Amino acid sequence: MQRVTGIGGIFFKSPDPKRLGAWYRTHLGVDVADWGGAVFTWGGPDGAPGMTLWTPFAADTDVMAHSAAPFMVNFRVADLDALLTALRAEGCEVLDRREDSEFGRFGWVMDPDGNKVELWEPPPGQ
């Protein structure tokens, strides 16, 4: 079974996400969108289309809840259900929460250091 296929996004806490986004826009040329993050598209004529998100969140966000870390990595996966089943069978701490939306399917697992890891099965064609 194919597991992780790439990095879907990097999410982290900031005391001032707007200020941080402006710094990245000004000094590194990151195209920070009105919603506060940036989308890096990749792929091409010989590769599957895709994207990686860069997203700062307010310091008091609960997006990383269950983890004390100020960040969360989102990994692209080929088959979320199969991977979550395998992780549970391997004794990993898989969070009970699942989310399906127009952005894809999401699940979460805690790594051995207590970091929350987001698993993302993109919608078809992404």
Coordinates of C-alpha atoms in Angstrom, one line a residue:
M1 CA 0.0 0.0 0.0
Q2 CA 1.3 3.4 -0.9
R3 CA 1.3 5.7 2.2
V4 CA 2.5 9.3 2.1
T5 CA 2.9 10.8 -1.4
G6 CA 4.1 14.3 -0.5
I7 CA 3.7 17.3 1.8
G8 CA 0.3 18.9 1.5
G9 CA 1.0 21.8 3.8
I10 CA 2.9 23.3 6.7
F11 CA 0.7 24.9 9.4
F12 CA 2.1 26.8 12.4
K13 CA 1.2 29.2 15.1
S14 CA 2.1 32.9 15.1
P15 CA 1.4 35.7 17.6
D16 CA 0.6 37.9 14.6
P17 CA -0.2 35.9 11.4
K18 CA -1.0 39.1 9.4
R19 CA 2.4 40.7 10.2
L20 CA 4.2 37.4 9.6
G21 CA 2.4 37.0 6.2
A22 CA 3.4 40.6 5.2
W23 CA 7.0 39.8 6.1
Y24 CA 7.0 36.7 3.9
R25 CA 5.4 38.6 1.1
T26 CA 7.8 41.5 1.3
H27 CA 11.1 39.8 2.0
L28 CA 10.7 36.3 0.4
G29 CA 8.1 37.1 -2.3
V30 CA 5.5 34.6 -1.0
D31 CA 2.1 35.3 -2.6
V32 CA 0.1 35.4 0.6
A33 CA -3.6 35.4 -0.1
D34 CA -6.4 37.3 1.6
W35 CA -7.2 34.2 3.7
G36 CA -3.7 34.5 5.3
G37 CA -1.7 31.6 3.6
A38 CA -0.1 30.8 0.3
V39 CA -0.6 28.0 -2.2
F40 CA 2.5 26.6 -4.0
T41 CA 1.3 24.7 -7.0
W42 CA 3.5 22.1 -8.6
G43 CA 3.3 19.4 -11.2
G44 CA 3.5 20.0 -14.9
P45 CA 3.1 18.4 -18.3
D46 CA 4.8 15.2 -17.1
G47 CA 3.6 15.2 -13.5
A48 CA 0.3 15.1 -11.6
P49 CA -0.9 18.5 -10.6
G50 CA -0.8 19.4 -6.9
M51 CA -0.2 22.0 -4.3
T52 CA 1.4 22.6 -1.0
L53 CA 0.0 25.1 1.5
W54 CA 1.9 27.5 3.8
T55 CA -0.4 28.7 6.5
P56 CA 0.2 30.7 9.7
F57 CA -2.6 30.5 12.4
A58 CA -3.3 32.7 15.4
A59 CA -1.3 31.6 18.5
D60 CA -4.6 30.6 20.3
T61 CA -5.8 28.3 17.5
D62 CA -7.0 24.8 18.4
V63 CA -6.0 23.4 15.0
M64 CA -3.0 21.6 16.5
A65 CA -5.0 20.5 19.5
H66 CA -3.8 17.3 21.3
S67 CA -0.3 18.5 20.5
A68 CA 1.9 21.0 22.4
A69 CA 3.9 21.7 19.2
P70 CA 3.3 25.1 17.5
F71 CA 3.2 23.4 14.1
M72 CA 1.5 20.6 12.1
V73 CA 2.7 19.0 8.9
N74 CA 0.0 17.9 6.4
F75 CA 1.0 14.9 4.3
R76 CA -0.8 13.9 1.1
V77 CA -1.9 10.3 1.1
A78 CA -3.3 8.0 -1.7
D79 CA -5.9 6.2 0.4
L80 CA -6.8 7.7 3.7
D81 CA -9.1 4.9 4.9
A82 CA -6.5 2.2 4.2
L83 CA -3.8 4.2 5.8
L84 CA -5.8 4.9 9.0
T85 CA -6.7 1.2 9.3
A86 CA -3.0 0.2 8.9
L87 CA -1.9 2.8 11.5
R88 CA -4.5 1.6 14.0
A89 CA -3.4 -2.0 13.4
E90 CA 0.3 -0.9 14.0
G91 CA -0.7 0.5 17.4
C92 CA -0.4 4.2 16.4
E93 CA -2.6 6.8 18.1
V94 CA -5.1 7.7 15.4
L95 CA -7.5 10.4 16.4
D96 CA -11.2 9.5 16.1
R97 CA -12.1 12.7 14.3
R98 CA -12.4 12.5 10.4
E99 CA -13.3 15.3 8.0
D100 CA -14.6 15.1 4.5
S101 CA -15.1 18.3 2.5
E102 CA -14.7 19.8 -1.0
F103 CA -11.0 20.2 -0.1
G104 CA -10.6 16.4 0.3
R105 CA -10.6 13.9 3.1
F106 CA -8.7 14.4 6.4
G107 CA -7.5 12.3 9.3
W108 CA -5.0 12.7 12.1
V109 CA -2.4 10.6 13.9
M110 CA -0.1 11.5 16.8
D111 CA 3.6 10.8 16.3
P112 CA 5.8 9.3 19.1
D113 CA 6.9 12.9 20.2
G114 CA 3.3 14.0 20.6
N115 CA 3.1 16.0 17.4
K116 CA -0.3 16.0 15.6
V117 CA 0.2 14.9 11.9
E118 CA -2.6 15.6 9.4
L119 CA -3.2 13.1 6.6
W120 CA -4.9 14.5 3.5
E121 CA -6.4 12.6 0.6
P122 CA -6.9 15.3 -2.0
P123 CA -10.1 15.3 -4.1
P124 CA -9.9 13.5 -7.5
G125 CA -7.8 15.4 -10.0
Q126 CA -5.6 17.1 -7.5

